[in-house]
CSV table of N, CA and C in Angstrom, one decimal:
chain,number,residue,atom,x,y,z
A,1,UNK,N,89.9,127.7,117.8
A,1,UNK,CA,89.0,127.2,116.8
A,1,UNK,C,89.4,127.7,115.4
A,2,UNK,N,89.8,129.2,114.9
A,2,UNK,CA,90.4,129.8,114.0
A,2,UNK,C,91.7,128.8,113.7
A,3,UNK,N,92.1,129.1,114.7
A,3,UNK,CA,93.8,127.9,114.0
A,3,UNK,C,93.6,126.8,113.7
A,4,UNK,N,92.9,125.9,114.1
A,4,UNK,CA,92.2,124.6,113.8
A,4,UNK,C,92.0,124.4,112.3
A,5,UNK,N,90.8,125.7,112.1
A,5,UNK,CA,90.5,125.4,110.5
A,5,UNK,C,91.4,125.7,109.9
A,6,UNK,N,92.3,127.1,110.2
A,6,UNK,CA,93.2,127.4,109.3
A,6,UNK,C,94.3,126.2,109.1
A,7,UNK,N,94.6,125.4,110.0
A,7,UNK,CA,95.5,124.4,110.2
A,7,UNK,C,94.9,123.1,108.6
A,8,UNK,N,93.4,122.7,109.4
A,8,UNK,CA,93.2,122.2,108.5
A,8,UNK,C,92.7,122.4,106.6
A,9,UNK,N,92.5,123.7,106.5
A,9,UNK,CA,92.7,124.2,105.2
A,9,UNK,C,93.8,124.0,104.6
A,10,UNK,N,94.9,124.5,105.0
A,10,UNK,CA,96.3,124.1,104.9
A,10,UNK,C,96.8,123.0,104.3
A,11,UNK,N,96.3,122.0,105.4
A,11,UNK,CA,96.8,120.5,105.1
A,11,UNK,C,95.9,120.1,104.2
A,12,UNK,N,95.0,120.3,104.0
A,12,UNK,CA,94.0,119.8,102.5
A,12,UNK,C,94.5,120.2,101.1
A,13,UNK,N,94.9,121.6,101.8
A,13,UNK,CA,95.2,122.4,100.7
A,13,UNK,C,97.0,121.7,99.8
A,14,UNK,N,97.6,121.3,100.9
A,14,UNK,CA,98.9,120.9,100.6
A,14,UNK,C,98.8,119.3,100.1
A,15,UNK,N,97.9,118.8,100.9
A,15,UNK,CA,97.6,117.7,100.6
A,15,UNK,C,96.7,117.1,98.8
A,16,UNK,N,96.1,118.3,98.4
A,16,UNK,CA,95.6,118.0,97.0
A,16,UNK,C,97.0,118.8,96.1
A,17,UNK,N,97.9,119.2,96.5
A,17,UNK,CA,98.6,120.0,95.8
A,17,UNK,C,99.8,118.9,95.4
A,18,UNK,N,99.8,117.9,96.3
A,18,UNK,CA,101.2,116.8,96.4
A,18,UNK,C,100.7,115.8,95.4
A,19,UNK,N,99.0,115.4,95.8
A,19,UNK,CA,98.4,114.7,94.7
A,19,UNK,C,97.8,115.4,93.0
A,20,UNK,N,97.8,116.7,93.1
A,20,UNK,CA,98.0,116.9,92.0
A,20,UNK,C,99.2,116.9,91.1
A,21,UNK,N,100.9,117.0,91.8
A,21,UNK,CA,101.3,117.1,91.3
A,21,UNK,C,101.6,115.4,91.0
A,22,UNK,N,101.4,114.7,91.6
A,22,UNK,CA,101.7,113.1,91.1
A,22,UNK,C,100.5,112.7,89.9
A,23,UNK,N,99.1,113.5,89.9
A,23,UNK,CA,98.2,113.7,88.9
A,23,UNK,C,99.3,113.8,87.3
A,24,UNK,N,100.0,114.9,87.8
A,24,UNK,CA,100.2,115.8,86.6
A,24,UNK,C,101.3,115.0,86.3
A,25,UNK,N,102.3,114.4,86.8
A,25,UNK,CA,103.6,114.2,86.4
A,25,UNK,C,102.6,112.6,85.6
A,26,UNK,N,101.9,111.7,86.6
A,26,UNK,CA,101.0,110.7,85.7
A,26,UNK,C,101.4,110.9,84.0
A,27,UNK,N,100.2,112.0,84.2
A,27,UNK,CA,99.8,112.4,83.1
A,27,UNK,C,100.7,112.6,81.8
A,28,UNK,N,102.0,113.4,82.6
A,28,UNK,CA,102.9,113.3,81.1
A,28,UNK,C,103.8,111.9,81.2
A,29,UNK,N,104.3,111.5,82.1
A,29,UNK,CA,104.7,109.9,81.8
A,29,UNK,C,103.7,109.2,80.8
A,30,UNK,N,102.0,108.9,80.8
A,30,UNK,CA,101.7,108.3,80.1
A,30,UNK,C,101.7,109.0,78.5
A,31,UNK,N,101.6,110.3,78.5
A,31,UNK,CA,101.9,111.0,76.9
A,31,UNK,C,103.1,111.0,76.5
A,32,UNK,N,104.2,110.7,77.4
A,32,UNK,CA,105.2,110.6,76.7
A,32,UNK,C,105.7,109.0,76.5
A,33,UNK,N,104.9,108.1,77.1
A,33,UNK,CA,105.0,106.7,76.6
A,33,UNK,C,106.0,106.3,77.7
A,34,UNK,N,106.8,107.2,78.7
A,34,UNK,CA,107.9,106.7,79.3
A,34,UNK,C,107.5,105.3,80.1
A,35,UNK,N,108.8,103.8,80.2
A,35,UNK,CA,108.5,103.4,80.8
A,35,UNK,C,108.8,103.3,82.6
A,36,UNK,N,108.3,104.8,83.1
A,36,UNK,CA,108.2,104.5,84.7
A,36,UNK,C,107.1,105.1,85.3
A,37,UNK,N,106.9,104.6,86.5
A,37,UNK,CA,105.6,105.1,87.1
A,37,UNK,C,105.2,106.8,87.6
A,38,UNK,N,104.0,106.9,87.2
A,38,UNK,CA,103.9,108.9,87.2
A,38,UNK,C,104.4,108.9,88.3
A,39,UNK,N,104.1,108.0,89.4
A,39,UNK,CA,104.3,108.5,90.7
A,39,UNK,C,105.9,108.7,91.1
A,40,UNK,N,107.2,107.5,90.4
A,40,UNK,CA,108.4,107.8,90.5
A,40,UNK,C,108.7,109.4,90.3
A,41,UNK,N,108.1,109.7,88.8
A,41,UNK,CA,108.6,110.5,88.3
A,41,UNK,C,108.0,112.4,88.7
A,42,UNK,N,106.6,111.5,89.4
A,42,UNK,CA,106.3,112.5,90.4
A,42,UNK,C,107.4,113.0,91.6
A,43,UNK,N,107.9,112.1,92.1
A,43,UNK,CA,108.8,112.3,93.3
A,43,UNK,C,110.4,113.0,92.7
A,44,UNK,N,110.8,112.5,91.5
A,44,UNK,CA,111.8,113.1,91.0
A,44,UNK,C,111.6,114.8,90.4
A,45,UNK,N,110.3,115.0,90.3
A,45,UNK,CA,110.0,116.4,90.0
A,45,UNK,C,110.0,117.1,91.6
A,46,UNK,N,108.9,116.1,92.3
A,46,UNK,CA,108.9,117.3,93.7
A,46,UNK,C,110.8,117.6,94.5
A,47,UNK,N,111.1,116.2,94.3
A,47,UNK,CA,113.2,116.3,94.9
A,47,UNK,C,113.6,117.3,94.1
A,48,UNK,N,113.6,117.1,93.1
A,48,UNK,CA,114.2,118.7,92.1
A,48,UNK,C,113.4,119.8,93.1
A,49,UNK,N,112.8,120.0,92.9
A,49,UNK,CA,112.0,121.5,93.8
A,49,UNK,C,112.3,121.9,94.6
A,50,UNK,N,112.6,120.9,95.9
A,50,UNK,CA,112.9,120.9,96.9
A,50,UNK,C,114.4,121.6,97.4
A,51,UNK,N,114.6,120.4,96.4
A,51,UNK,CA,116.7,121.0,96.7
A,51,UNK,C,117.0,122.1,96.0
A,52,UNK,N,116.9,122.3,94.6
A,52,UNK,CA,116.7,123.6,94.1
A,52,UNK,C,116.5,124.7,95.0
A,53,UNK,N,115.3,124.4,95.8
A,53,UNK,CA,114.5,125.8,96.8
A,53,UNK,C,113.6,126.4,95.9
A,54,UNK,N,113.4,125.9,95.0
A,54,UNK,CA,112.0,126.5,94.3
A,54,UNK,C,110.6,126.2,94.8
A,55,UNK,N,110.9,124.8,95.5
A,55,UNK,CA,109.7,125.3,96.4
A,55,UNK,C,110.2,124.8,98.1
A,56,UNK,N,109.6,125.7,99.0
A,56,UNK,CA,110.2,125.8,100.4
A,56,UNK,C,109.3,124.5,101.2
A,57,UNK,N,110.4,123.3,101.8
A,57,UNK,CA,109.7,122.5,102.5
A,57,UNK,C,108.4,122.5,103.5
A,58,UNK,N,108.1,123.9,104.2
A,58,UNK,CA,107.2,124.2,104.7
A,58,UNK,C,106.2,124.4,104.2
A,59,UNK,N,106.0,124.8,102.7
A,59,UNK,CA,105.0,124.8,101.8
A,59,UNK,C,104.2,123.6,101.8
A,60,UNK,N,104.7,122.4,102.0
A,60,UNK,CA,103.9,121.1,102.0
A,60,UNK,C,104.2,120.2,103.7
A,61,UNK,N,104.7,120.7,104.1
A,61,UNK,CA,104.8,119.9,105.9
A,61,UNK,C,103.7,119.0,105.8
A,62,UNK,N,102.5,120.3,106.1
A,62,UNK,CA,101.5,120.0,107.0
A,62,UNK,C,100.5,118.7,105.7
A,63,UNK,N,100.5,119.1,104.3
A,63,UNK,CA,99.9,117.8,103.7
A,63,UNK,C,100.3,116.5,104.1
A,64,UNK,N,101.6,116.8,103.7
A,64,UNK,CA,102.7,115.0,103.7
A,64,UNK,C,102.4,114.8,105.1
A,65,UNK,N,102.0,115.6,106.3
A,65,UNK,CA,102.4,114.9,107.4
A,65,UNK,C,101.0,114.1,107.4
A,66,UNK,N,100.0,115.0,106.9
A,66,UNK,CA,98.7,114.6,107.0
A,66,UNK,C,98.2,113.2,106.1
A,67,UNK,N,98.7,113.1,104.8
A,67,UNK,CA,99.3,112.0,104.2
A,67,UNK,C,99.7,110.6,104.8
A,68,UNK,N,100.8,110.8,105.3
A,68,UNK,CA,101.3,109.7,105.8
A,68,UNK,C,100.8,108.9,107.2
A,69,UNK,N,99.8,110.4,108.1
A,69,UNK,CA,98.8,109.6,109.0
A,69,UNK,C,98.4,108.9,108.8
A,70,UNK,N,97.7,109.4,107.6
A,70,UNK,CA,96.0,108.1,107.1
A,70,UNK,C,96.7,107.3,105.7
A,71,UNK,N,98.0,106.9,105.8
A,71,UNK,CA,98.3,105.8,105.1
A,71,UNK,C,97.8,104.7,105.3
A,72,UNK,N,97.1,104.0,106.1
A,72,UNK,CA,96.6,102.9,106.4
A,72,UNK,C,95.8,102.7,105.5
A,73,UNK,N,94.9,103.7,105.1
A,73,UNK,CA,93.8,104.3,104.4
A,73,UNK,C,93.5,103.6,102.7
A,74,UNK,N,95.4,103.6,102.7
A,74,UNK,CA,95.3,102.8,101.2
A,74,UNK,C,95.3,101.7,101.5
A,75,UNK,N,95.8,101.1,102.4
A,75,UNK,CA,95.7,99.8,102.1
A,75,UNK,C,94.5,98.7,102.5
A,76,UNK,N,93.1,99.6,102.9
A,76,UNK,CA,92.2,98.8,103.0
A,76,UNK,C,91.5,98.0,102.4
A,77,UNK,N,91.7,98.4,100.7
A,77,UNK,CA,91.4,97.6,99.6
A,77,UNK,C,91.9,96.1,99.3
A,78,UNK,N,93.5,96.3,100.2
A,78,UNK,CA,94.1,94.8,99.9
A,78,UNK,C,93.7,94.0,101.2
A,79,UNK,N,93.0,94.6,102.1
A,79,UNK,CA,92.2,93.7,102.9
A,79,UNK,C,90.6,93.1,102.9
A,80,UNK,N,90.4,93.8,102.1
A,80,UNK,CA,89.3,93.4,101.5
A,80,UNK,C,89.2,92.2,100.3
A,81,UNK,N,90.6,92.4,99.5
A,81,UNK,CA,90.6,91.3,98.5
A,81,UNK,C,91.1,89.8,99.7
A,82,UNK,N,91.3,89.7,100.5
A,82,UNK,CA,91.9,88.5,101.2
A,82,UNK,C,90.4,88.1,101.3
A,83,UNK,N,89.4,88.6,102.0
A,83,UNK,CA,87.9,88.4,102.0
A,83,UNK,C,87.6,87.7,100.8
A,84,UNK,N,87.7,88.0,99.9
A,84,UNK,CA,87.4,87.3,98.8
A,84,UNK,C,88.3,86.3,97.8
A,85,UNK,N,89.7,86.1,98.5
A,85,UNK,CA,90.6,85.5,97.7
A,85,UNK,C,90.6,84.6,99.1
A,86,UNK,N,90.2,83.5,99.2
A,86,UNK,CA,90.8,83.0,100.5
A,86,UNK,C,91.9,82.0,100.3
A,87,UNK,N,92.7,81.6,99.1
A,87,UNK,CA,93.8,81.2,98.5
A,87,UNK,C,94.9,81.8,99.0
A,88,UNK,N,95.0,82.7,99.0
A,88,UNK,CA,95.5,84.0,99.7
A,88,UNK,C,96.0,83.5,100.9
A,89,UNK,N,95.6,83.0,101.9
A,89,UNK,CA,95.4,82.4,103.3
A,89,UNK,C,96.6,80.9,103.0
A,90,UNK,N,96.8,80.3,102.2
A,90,UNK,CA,97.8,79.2,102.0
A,90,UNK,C,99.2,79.4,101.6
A,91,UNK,N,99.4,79.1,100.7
A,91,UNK,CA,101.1,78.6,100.8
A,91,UNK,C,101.1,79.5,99.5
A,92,UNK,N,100.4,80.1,98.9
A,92,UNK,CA,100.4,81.5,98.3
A,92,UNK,C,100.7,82.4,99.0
A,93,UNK,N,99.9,82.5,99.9
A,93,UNK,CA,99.9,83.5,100.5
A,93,UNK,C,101.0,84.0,101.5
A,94,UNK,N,101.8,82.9,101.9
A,94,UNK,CA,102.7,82.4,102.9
A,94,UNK,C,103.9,83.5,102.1
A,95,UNK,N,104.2,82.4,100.4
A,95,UNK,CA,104.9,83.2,99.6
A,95,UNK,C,105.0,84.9,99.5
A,96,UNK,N,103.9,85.2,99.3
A,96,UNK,CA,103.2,86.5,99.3
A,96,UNK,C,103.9,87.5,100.5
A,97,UNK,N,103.5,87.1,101.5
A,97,UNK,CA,104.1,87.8,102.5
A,97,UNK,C,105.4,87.6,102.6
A,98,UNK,N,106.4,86.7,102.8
A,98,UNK,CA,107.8,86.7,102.3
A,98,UNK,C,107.8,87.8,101.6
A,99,UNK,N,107.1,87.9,100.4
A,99,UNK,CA,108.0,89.0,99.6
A,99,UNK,C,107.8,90.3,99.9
A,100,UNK,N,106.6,90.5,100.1
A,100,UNK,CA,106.1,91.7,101.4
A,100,UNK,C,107.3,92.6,102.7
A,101,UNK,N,107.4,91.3,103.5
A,101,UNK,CA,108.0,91.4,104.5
A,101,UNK,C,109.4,91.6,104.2
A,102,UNK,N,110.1,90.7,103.2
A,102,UNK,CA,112.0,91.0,102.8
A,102,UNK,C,111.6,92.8,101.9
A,103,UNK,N,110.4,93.0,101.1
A,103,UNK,CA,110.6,94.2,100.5
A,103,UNK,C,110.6,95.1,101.7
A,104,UNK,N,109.6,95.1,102.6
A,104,UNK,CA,109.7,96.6,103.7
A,104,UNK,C,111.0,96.3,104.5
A,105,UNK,N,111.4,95.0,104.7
A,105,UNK,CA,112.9,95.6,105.7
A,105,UNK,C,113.7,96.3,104.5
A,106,UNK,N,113.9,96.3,103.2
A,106,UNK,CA,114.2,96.5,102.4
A,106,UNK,C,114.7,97.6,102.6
A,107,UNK,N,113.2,98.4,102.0
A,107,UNK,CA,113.0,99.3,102.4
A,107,UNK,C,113.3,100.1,103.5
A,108,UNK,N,112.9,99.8,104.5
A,108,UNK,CA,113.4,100.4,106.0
A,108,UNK,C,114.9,100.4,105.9
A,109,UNK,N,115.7,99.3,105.5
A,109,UNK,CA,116.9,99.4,105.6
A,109,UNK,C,117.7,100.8,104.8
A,110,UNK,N,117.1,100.5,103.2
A,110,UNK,CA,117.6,101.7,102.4
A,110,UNK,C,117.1,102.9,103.2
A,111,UNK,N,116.5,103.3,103.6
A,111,UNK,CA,115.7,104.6,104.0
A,111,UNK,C,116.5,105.0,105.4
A,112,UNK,N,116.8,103.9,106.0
A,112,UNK,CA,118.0,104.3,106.8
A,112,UNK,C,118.9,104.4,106.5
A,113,UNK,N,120.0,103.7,106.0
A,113,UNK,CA,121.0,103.8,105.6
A,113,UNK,C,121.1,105.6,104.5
A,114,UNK,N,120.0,105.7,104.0
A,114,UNK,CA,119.8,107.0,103.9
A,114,UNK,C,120.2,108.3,104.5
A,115,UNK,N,119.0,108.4,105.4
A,115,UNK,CA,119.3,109.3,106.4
A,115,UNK,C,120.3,109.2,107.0
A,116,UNK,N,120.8,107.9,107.5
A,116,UNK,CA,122.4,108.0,108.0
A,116,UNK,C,123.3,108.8,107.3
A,117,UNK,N,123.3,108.7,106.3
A,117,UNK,CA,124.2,109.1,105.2
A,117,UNK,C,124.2,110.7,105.3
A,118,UNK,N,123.0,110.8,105.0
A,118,UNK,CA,122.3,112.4,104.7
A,118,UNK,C,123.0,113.1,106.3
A,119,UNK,N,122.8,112.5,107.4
A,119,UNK,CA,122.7,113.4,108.9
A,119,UNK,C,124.7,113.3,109.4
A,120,UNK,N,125.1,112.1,108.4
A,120,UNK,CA,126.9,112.6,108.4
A,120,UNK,C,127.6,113.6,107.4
A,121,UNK,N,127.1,113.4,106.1
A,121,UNK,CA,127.1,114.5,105.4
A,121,UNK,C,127.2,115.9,106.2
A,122,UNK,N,125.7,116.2,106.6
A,122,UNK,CA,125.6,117.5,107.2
A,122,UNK,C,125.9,117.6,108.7
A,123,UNK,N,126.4,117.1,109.2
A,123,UNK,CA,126.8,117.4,110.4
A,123,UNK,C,128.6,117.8,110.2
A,124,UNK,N,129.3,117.4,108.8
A,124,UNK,CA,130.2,117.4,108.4
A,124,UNK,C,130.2,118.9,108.0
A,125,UNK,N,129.1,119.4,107.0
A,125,UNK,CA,129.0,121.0,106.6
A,125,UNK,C,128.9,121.7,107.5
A,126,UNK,N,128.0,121.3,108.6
A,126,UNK,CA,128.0,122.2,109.6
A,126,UNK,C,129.2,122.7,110.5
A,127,UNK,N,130.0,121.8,111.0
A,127,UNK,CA,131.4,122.0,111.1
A,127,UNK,C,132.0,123.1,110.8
């Protein structure tokens, strides 16, 4: 029961720490007028951190992992607008998802072709 909470303190704790810092990076993107999103430039601050070792990947595990469970989570708002857009449901919508669906294999693809990359690399240093 003790590890339980301690577990979930943790992940709350890591988990308001990941969204604060995409809060904060927000924040100076819009004072500094830049045009890209806080949240890019959020991620470009936490990758610096990371690889540097200024901050240690285990410091945030347990948020991100906790994060990325309840991703579903965001997207319940765009199911709610289909409820009320039922245009959406046609040859809009048809469109819509096309672009949807070619962005996440997209996605998936780059993200693989990634870690491919990243796990030859180091299997190379490790050598």
């Amino acid at each position: 029961m003790k590890n339980n909470l301690r577990g979930l303190v943790e992940t709350t704790a890591q988990g308001i720490a990941l969204i604060g810092l995409w809060w904060i990076c927000d924040a100076a993107v819009r004072a500094a007028g830049l045009p890209i999103p806080g949240g890019v430039a959020g991620m470009a601050v936490l990758l610096a951190l990371l690889a540097t070792g200024a901050l240690p990947v285990g410091c945030l595990r347990l948020g991100a992992k906790g994060l990325l469970n309840h991703m579903l989570l965001f997207f319940v708002p765009a199911a709610v607008v289909l409820r009320d857009h039922a245009e959406l449901l046609g040859s809009t919508g048809l469109k819509i998802l096309a672009v949807i669906v070619v962005g996440i294999l997209s996605v998936m693809a780059g993200t693989a072709l990634a870690v491919e990359l990243h796990i030859r690399l180091r299997s190379r240093h490790v050598r």
